[in-house]
Amino acid sequence: MVNKDAMEPFTTAFANAWHLIWTADADLMGVLALSFQVTGLAVLVSCLIGFPLGAILGVGRFAGRSASLVAINALMGLPPVVVGLGLYLLLSRAGPLGVFGLLYTPTAMVIAQTVLVTPIVAALTAQVTEEMHREYRDLFATMGMGQVQQAATLLWDGRFALTTAALAGTGRAFAEVGAVMIVGGNIDHVTRVMTTTIALETSRGELALALGLGLILLVLSLAINAGVMGLRNMGMRLAHG
Amino acid sequence: MADPLPFRPPAAAPVMPDRPAVRIEDLRLTRRWRKVIDGISADLGTPGCTAIMGPNGAGKSLLLRTIAGLEKPQGGTITFAWPPTPEKRRVALVFQRPVLLRRTALANLVHALRQFGVPRAARTDQAMALLERADLAHAAKTPARALSGGEQQRLALVRALGQAPDLLLLDEPSASLDPRATAALERLIRQAIHDGVRVLLITHDRGQARRLANRVVFLHAGRVTEDTPSDRFFDVAQSPQARAYLNGDLLL
C-alpha cells in the first residue's frame, strides 16, 4: 500500500517545480541561460577544433595516425572530475595559467566542457570521414585533390552525420557536472548551471528547483535525440533521394 | 553538334596527332605474389578509341588504374606525351560503378570544376552546360545518388569531361546498364572522341567495341596478346586467346 504521507513531499516538489517552469522563475531562467551560454560556446569551440582534427585523422596518412586515433578514442571517456582537477591546478592562482584569473568564471567552465567534448566530436568525425574516404579515395586521386581539399569535401558531404557528432557533444556538455563544479565553483548567479544547481539543491533538500531543472534536462535530452534522428533522416533523403 | 567542352586551360597544348598519349614499357604489377600485369609494352591513347578487351583477371582494370596513377607498378615505365604538370591533370578516369558525392547533380559538377581550377564565377554555367550535354539539366537539383544507374554514369562521364582531359579512361562504364542507357552513354563517348579526346575503353561488350573503337588491345594473363585495328580484330583475330574469347570459349 502506498504511504500518502511519504509521497506528499514529492508531489509538492513536482507541483512547485512545474510552477517554477510555468512562471519562468528568474533564478531558473538565469541558470538555464548560463547553461546554454556555456554549453553552446563549448560545443562551438569543440566543433571548430574537432571537425578539422577528426577529418585530418580520418583522411591523413602520416606517422602516428593510429596512435592519435587510439588516444582520441580513449579521451572520449575522459573522467570529468579528473579534467576539472587538472584545469583547477592549471587555472588556480599558483598554477601556470593563474595569471589570467579564470578560475570560478564561466570561461573556465567553457574550457572544461571544451576539453570533454572535443575528443567526442573529433573521434566521431574521424570515424565518419574515414568511412567516406574509403569510398571516395580513388575519385579524389583522379581529381588530384590534396589532403586539405579532401578533408573539406568529406566534412561537407558528411555534414549530417557530423551534426550528430555535435549533438552528441552537446548532450555530454549539458549533462556534465564534475568538471564545471570544480572550475566554476557553483557560485550563485555567476557560475551556477543546471547540473550543479541540481546537485546543490538536492543536497540542501530543496527539491523543487532541482526537479524543475531535472525535467528541463530530460526534455533537452529528448529534443537532442529527436534532432539527431531527424537530421540523420534528412541527410539520407538529401544524399540518396 | 553539341557545344565544345566548356573549359580548357590555355596552357594545355594538345597531343600531336601522330603521337600516342601514353607510352608503356615493360609494365609489371604484382598482387599477392601473382603477376597481374606481366611486362606490358604498348603505345596507348592513339587518336580515337582503343578498346581493351580480355577475360576477367587479365589485368585490364589494373592497367587503367596504373595509367591513372592509382596503382604503383613494381617495374616498367609510363610516359605521357606531355610534361608532368601537377596543376593540370590530363588523364580522367570513369569507374565501372560511378562514385558520386552526396550532393545534387549540379553540386557534384561544381565541386569537380572547382578542383579543375575553373573560376568560381564560371562554375555553375559550365556545370549546367555539362548537365545539358548529358541530358540531365532537368535533374540539376536532384541528389546525384537518387539518379538512375544510367544517369549516374552519364553524370560521372561529363564530370570527367569537365576536366577537359586529353586521355579518358573508361572502366566498363556500361557494364550494368540497359541498352537505352548504354546508347545514351555511347553518344557522349562518341562526342568526346569527336572533340579530340583519346579514349581507352575497357569493355566485354563486343558490340560496343565495334561501335566505338578503332583499335583493340587484347589482354590475357597480364600480357598483350593482340593489338590490332578493331575491324581486323573482329574479322580475323590472330592470337588463339582472342579467337577463343570471341568464340565465347571459356578462357582460363
XYZ file of C-alpha atoms in Angstrom:
493
model
C 0.000 0.000 0.000
C 1.301 3.475 -0.871
C 2.064 5.730 2.038
C 0.400 9.046 1.120
C 2.275 10.983 3.799
C 5.587 9.774 2.426
C 4.593 10.728 -1.125
C 3.483 14.239 -0.217
C 6.894 15.943 -0.277
C 7.451 14.572 -3.775
C 4.100 15.664 -5.130
C 4.604 19.084 -3.579
C 8.079 19.279 -5.061
C 6.733 18.352 -8.507
C 3.987 20.941 -8.218
C 6.488 23.599 -7.159
C 8.845 22.572 -9.962
C 6.082 22.887 -12.503
C 5.167 26.290 -11.050
C 8.779 27.487 -11.436
C 8.829 26.393 -15.077
C 5.364 27.714 -15.879
C 6.034 31.143 -14.343
C 9.526 31.334 -15.882
C 11.129 31.845 -12.452
C 14.010 34.313 -12.666
C 16.513 32.072 -10.862
C 15.582 29.121 -13.014
C 15.877 31.188 -16.201
C 19.218 32.581 -15.087
C 20.588 29.106 -14.548
C 19.173 27.975 -17.879
C 20.613 30.944 -19.730
C 24.096 30.375 -18.330
C 23.866 26.651 -19.109
C 23.016 27.392 -22.718
C 25.759 30.008 -22.978
C 28.469 27.798 -21.515
C 27.442 24.657 -23.381
C 26.792 26.459 -26.653
C 30.167 28.134 -26.640
C 31.962 24.966 -25.562
C 30.312 22.921 -28.334
C 31.077 25.619 -30.900
C 34.765 25.677 -29.952
C 34.832 21.873 -29.827
C 33.398 21.676 -33.347
C 35.856 24.245 -34.661
C 38.688 22.096 -33.293
C 37.138 18.640 -33.568
C 35.827 18.700 -37.141
C 39.117 19.534 -38.881
C 41.116 17.446 -36.411
C 38.869 14.436 -36.957
C 38.887 14.911 -40.731
C 42.685 15.037 -40.803
C 42.811 11.862 -38.727
C 40.228 10.244 -40.992
C 41.877 11.200 -44.269
C 45.543 11.720 -43.492
C 48.245 9.126 -43.822
C 51.065 10.098 -41.505
C 53.263 8.589 -38.841
C 51.478 8.462 -35.519
C 47.991 8.481 -37.015
C 46.964 5.188 -35.431
C 48.306 6.259 -32.049
C 46.436 9.557 -32.396
C 43.209 7.728 -33.188
C 43.627 5.441 -30.176
C 44.337 8.472 -27.978
C 41.371 10.478 -29.248
C 39.053 7.498 -28.794
C 40.373 6.959 -25.275
C 39.839 10.636 -24.473
C 36.121 10.243 -25.236
C 35.818 8.548 -21.885
C 37.782 11.193 -20.025
C 36.542 11.368 -16.387
C 35.097 14.875 -15.876
C 36.361 15.226 -12.324
C 39.899 14.476 -13.488
C 39.555 17.160 -16.165
C 38.174 19.511 -13.535
C 41.049 18.766 -11.197
C 43.655 19.223 -13.938
C 42.129 22.529 -15.016
C 41.827 23.621 -11.395
C 45.570 23.105 -10.964
C 46.285 24.990 -14.187
C 43.926 27.897 -13.515
C 44.377 28.358 -9.751
C 46.373 31.365 -8.589
C 49.517 29.302 -8.115
C 49.046 27.457 -11.426
C 50.726 28.268 -14.728
C 47.567 29.951 -16.081
C 46.598 31.555 -12.764
C 47.619 34.972 -14.009
C 44.537 35.071 -16.235
C 42.217 34.818 -13.226
C 39.863 32.410 -14.943
C 39.101 30.086 -12.046
C 35.468 30.261 -10.900
C 34.376 32.037 -14.076
C 32.100 30.845 -16.894
C 35.173 30.907 -19.149
C 36.769 28.193 -17.030
C 33.587 26.150 -17.386
C 33.658 26.604 -21.162
C 37.263 25.414 -21.210
C 36.377 22.361 -19.098
C 33.458 21.401 -21.326
C 35.537 22.001 -24.443
C 38.193 19.602 -23.140
C 35.495 16.987 -22.570
C 33.533 17.474 -25.797
C 36.333 17.966 -28.344
C 37.502 14.317 -28.252
C 33.905 13.166 -28.826
C 33.469 15.418 -31.839
C 36.919 14.615 -33.233
C 36.605 10.841 -32.767
C 33.136 10.690 -34.356
C 34.331 12.934 -37.195
C 37.322 10.668 -37.779
C 35.018 7.631 -37.977
C 32.633 9.308 -40.415
C 35.318 10.751 -42.684
C 37.431 7.587 -42.701
C 34.472 5.509 -43.853
C 33.548 8.010 -46.563
C 37.156 8.358 -47.620
C 37.332 4.645 -48.392
C 34.552 5.205 -50.906
C 35.875 8.473 -52.354
C 39.633 7.786 -52.276
C 40.063 6.834 -55.930
C 37.858 9.681 -57.126
C 39.866 12.173 -55.105
C 43.095 10.765 -56.503
C 41.907 11.033 -60.098
C 40.909 14.639 -59.427
C 44.330 15.371 -57.962
C 42.908 16.639 -54.700
C 45.203 17.413 -51.789
C 44.502 16.191 -48.273
C 43.074 19.505 -47.117
C 40.656 19.614 -50.070
C 39.722 16.003 -49.401
C 39.057 16.733 -45.737
C 36.933 19.772 -46.637
C 34.911 17.749 -49.148
C 34.331 14.957 -46.656
C 33.292 17.391 -43.934
C 30.679 18.887 -46.240
C 29.444 15.576 -47.570
C 29.256 14.156 -44.070
C 27.629 17.246 -42.602
C 24.517 15.488 -41.357
C 26.472 12.746 -39.660
C 28.749 15.395 -38.204
C 25.795 17.339 -36.826
C 25.013 14.151 -34.974
C 28.529 14.304 -33.523
C 27.966 17.905 -32.454
C 24.664 16.974 -30.820
C 26.300 14.066 -29.021
C 28.824 16.555 -27.676
C 26.021 18.905 -26.682
C 24.348 16.138 -24.725
C 27.567 15.396 -22.918
C 28.194 19.073 -22.143
C 24.689 19.710 -20.814
C 24.818 16.662 -18.565
C 28.318 17.311 -17.263
C 28.631 18.246 -13.593
C 32.002 17.211 -12.129
C 34.380 19.432 -14.073
C 32.228 22.574 -14.134
C 31.573 22.218 -10.414
C 35.320 22.194 -9.681
C 36.417 25.004 -12.011
C 33.199 27.039 -11.806
C 32.675 26.797 -8.082
C 28.865 26.809 -8.431
C 28.604 30.481 -7.480
C 25.045 31.785 -7.448
C 24.237 33.984 -10.462
C 27.814 33.647 -11.700
C 28.746 30.046 -12.462
C 25.669 28.083 -11.487
C 24.372 25.885 -14.284
C 21.640 23.260 -14.440
C 23.614 20.253 -13.293
C 25.475 21.996 -10.491
C 22.231 23.559 -9.278
C 20.527 20.187 -9.221
C 23.406 18.759 -7.172
C 23.369 21.684 -4.748
C 19.618 21.973 -4.297
C 19.253 18.235 -3.809
C 21.908 18.250 -1.080
C 20.040 21.104 0.586
C 16.722 19.264 0.374
C 15.242 21.940 -1.934
C 13.763 19.578 -4.443
C 11.503 21.925 -6.416
C 14.223 23.753 -8.329
C 16.244 20.543 -8.692
C 13.243 18.718 -10.093
C 12.323 21.596 -12.393
C 15.811 21.647 -13.839
C 15.848 17.862 -13.995
C 12.655 17.916 -16.057
C 14.145 20.504 -18.395
C 17.320 18.427 -18.751
C 15.220 15.397 -19.648
C 13.268 17.366 -22.243
C 16.540 18.695 -23.668
C 17.928 15.184 -23.856
C 14.820 14.011 -25.718
C 14.960 17.027 -28.040
C 18.627 16.387 -28.806
C 17.962 12.742 -29.613
C 14.971 13.643 -31.759
C 17.154 16.188 -33.521
C 19.818 13.557 -34.163
C 17.268 11.195 -35.662
C 15.648 13.941 -37.739
C 18.975 15.112 -39.112
C 20.012 11.574 -39.956
C 16.789 11.042 -41.886
C 17.139 14.389 -43.644
C 20.722 13.552 -44.556
C 19.658 10.209 -46.011
C 16.936 11.891 -48.057
C 19.245 14.578 -49.392
C 22.069 12.153 -50.133
C 20.072 9.352 -51.675
C 16.762 10.916 -52.631
C 26.674 19.069 -82.845
C 26.974 19.599 -79.092
C 28.787 22.557 -77.609
C 32.548 22.150 -77.303
C 33.992 21.239 -73.916
C 33.286 24.189 -71.688
C 36.708 24.557 -70.179
C 40.258 24.016 -71.287
C 43.163 25.864 -69.718
C 45.016 27.720 -72.460
C 48.383 26.350 -71.315
C 47.455 22.745 -72.152
C 48.809 22.102 -75.617
C 47.033 19.284 -77.440
C 48.801 15.997 -78.031
C 50.347 15.811 -81.501
C 48.134 13.687 -83.779
C 50.891 11.226 -84.617
C 51.894 10.642 -81.019
C 50.267 8.315 -78.504
C 49.079 9.938 -75.292
C 50.896 7.363 -73.221
C 53.795 5.006 -73.845
C 54.048 1.968 -71.603
C 57.223 -0.049 -71.435
C 57.662 -3.380 -69.676
C 54.995 -2.583 -67.079
C 54.894 -5.036 -64.193
C 52.463 -5.224 -61.326
C 52.230 -7.946 -58.720
C 49.380 -8.603 -56.323
C 49.799 -11.208 -53.611
C 52.721 -12.796 -55.421
C 50.684 -13.023 -58.629
C 51.834 -11.179 -61.718
C 48.681 -9.327 -62.708
C 50.498 -7.196 -65.288
C 53.388 -9.086 -66.727
C 55.605 -6.915 -68.869
C 53.116 -4.922 -70.928
C 54.586 -2.594 -73.529
C 52.264 -0.563 -75.739
C 51.598 2.870 -77.137
C 48.135 3.724 -75.895
C 45.893 6.710 -76.270
C 46.215 6.944 -80.016
C 43.600 9.137 -81.726
C 40.093 7.745 -81.388
C 39.065 4.995 -79.046
C 41.080 1.953 -78.089
C 39.099 -0.914 -76.624
C 40.925 -3.004 -74.058
C 39.405 -6.440 -74.033
C 40.117 -9.714 -72.361
C 38.747 -12.093 -69.764
C 38.309 -11.199 -66.103
C 41.603 -11.099 -64.271
C 43.543 -10.284 -67.435
C 44.787 -7.048 -65.867
C 42.625 -4.574 -67.804
C 41.362 -2.539 -64.878
C 44.720 -2.560 -63.145
C 46.330 -1.318 -66.344
C 43.916 1.613 -66.446
C 44.315 2.302 -62.748
C 48.087 2.272 -63.148
C 47.900 4.746 -66.025
C 45.629 6.920 -63.873
C 48.200 6.811 -61.077
C 46.047 4.826 -58.671
C 48.375 1.809 -58.618
C 52.119 1.815 -58.219
C 53.790 -0.672 -60.563
C 56.723 -2.783 -59.454
C 58.510 -2.250 -62.733
C 58.421 -0.542 -66.105
C 57.709 2.990 -67.164
C 54.682 5.047 -68.151
C 55.485 8.106 -70.212
C 52.875 10.641 -71.151
C 53.060 12.814 -74.242
C 53.052 15.905 -72.064
C 55.376 17.142 -69.363
C 54.264 16.498 -65.782
C 52.107 19.453 -64.709
C 50.590 18.895 -61.307
C 48.280 21.888 -61.733
C 46.526 20.312 -64.727
C 45.583 16.665 -64.792
C 45.202 15.495 -68.347
C 44.024 11.979 -67.621
C 40.472 11.328 -66.396
C 39.062 8.026 -65.208
C 35.452 6.894 -65.058
C 34.847 3.895 -62.842
C 32.596 0.946 -63.521
C 30.470 1.967 -60.554
C 30.203 5.757 -60.538
C 31.458 7.424 -57.388
C 29.291 10.468 -56.763
C 29.342 12.855 -53.863
C 26.376 13.091 -51.517
C 25.166 16.247 -53.214
C 22.937 17.258 -56.063
C 23.978 16.501 -59.635
C 24.802 20.178 -60.160
C 26.837 20.398 -56.942
C 28.835 17.324 -57.986
C 29.895 19.093 -61.158
C 30.535 22.425 -59.472
C 32.774 20.657 -56.962
C 34.701 18.925 -59.743
C 35.103 22.125 -61.756
C 36.479 23.803 -58.659
C 39.109 21.089 -58.357
C 39.919 21.526 -62.050
C 40.658 25.208 -61.481
C 37.598 26.726 -63.128
C 36.990 30.240 -61.749
C 34.123 30.462 -59.273
C 32.038 32.803 -61.472
C 32.059 30.319 -64.359
C 31.448 27.105 -62.462
C 27.659 27.000 -62.339
C 27.255 27.905 -66.004
C 29.796 25.301 -67.061
C 28.225 22.715 -64.778
C 24.837 23.403 -66.360
C 26.394 23.110 -69.817
C 27.794 19.710 -68.839
C 24.419 18.638 -67.457
C 22.768 19.647 -70.708
C 25.365 17.705 -72.628
C 24.461 14.652 -70.546
C 20.753 15.379 -70.989
C 20.489 15.814 -67.241
C 19.589 19.504 -66.963
C 16.202 18.539 -65.549
C 17.961 16.688 -62.709
C 20.298 19.506 -61.683
C 18.821 19.775 -58.193
C 18.307 16.037 -57.729
C 20.615 14.239 -55.289
C 23.150 12.543 -57.530
C 22.689 9.208 -55.805
C 18.968 9.299 -56.464
C 19.523 9.267 -60.233
C 19.122 6.066 -62.209
C 22.207 3.952 -62.953
C 22.468 5.297 -66.480
C 22.042 8.888 -65.348
C 24.660 8.449 -62.651
C 27.141 7.084 -65.164
C 26.442 9.937 -67.599
C 26.971 12.391 -64.753
C 30.279 10.710 -63.874
C 31.310 10.854 -67.529
C 30.575 14.555 -68.012
C 32.280 15.258 -64.712
C 35.393 13.631 -66.135
C 34.946 15.574 -69.388
C 34.704 18.779 -67.355
C 38.371 18.227 -66.631
C 38.989 18.644 -70.383
C 41.221 15.570 -70.403
C 43.491 14.549 -73.230
C 43.132 10.925 -72.270
C 39.870 9.487 -70.972
C 39.969 6.104 -69.265
C 36.665 4.243 -69.110
C 36.486 1.107 -66.993
C 33.454 -0.837 -68.230
C 31.237 2.239 -67.953
C 28.132 0.486 -69.242
C 28.603 -2.864 -67.522
C 25.368 -2.631 -65.551
C 23.301 -0.501 -67.906
C 20.382 -1.408 -70.125
C 20.581 -0.818 -73.908
C 18.866 2.572 -73.783
C 21.211 3.868 -71.050
C 24.179 2.351 -72.874
C 23.208 4.133 -76.084
C 22.963 7.472 -74.253
C 26.372 6.906 -72.699
C 27.904 5.931 -76.023
C 26.601 9.139 -77.575
C 28.602 11.085 -75.010
C 31.712 8.984 -75.578
C 31.411 9.404 -79.316
C 31.081 13.145 -78.885
C 34.201 13.226 -76.701
C 36.138 11.273 -79.330
C 34.876 13.693 -81.948
C 36.163 16.572 -79.801
C 39.624 15.040 -79.854
C 39.692 13.246 -76.519
C 41.571 9.971 -76.752
C 39.706 7.158 -75.094
C 40.816 3.891 -73.547
C 37.716 1.800 -73.020
C 37.568 -1.458 -71.143
C 34.595 -3.458 -72.286
C 33.346 -7.010 -72.528
C 30.674 -5.861 -74.940
C 31.869 -6.755 -78.432
C 29.129 -4.671 -79.995
C 30.236 -1.658 -78.033
C 33.858 -2.187 -79.026
C 32.785 -2.436 -82.680
C 30.687 0.707 -82.389
C 33.216 2.892 -80.616
C 36.737 1.599 -81.015
C 39.107 1.918 -83.926
C 41.684 -0.267 -82.208
C 41.579 -3.260 -79.886
C 44.216 -4.307 -77.388
C 43.571 -7.803 -76.094
C 44.988 -8.802 -72.730
C 45.330 -12.256 -71.297
C 47.054 -13.172 -68.043
C 48.603 -9.734 -67.719
C 50.053 -9.665 -71.233
C 49.069 -8.106 -74.528
C 48.326 -10.946 -76.906
C 46.883 -8.834 -79.696
C 46.939 -5.169 -80.682
C 45.155 -4.514 -83.972
C 42.622 -2.237 -85.669
C 39.183 -3.183 -84.413
C 37.714 -4.320 -87.770
C 40.648 -6.661 -88.251
C 40.348 -7.899 -84.662
C 36.728 -8.873 -85.073
C 37.241 -10.342 -88.556
C 40.443 -12.298 -88.101
C 41.775 -12.226 -84.590
C 45.338 -13.514 -84.638
C 46.038 -14.779 -81.139
C 44.451 -18.046 -80.001
C 43.309 -16.378 -76.763
C 41.483 -13.610 -78.650
C 39.927 -16.129 -81.046
C 38.745 -18.242 -78.140
C 37.363 -15.147 -76.380
C 35.482 -14.065 -79.493
C 34.155 -17.583 -79.986
C 32.761 -17.480 -76.484
C 35.047 -20.221 -75.212
C 35.959 -20.193 -71.557
C 39.397 -18.671 -71.207
C 41.060 -19.881 -68.031
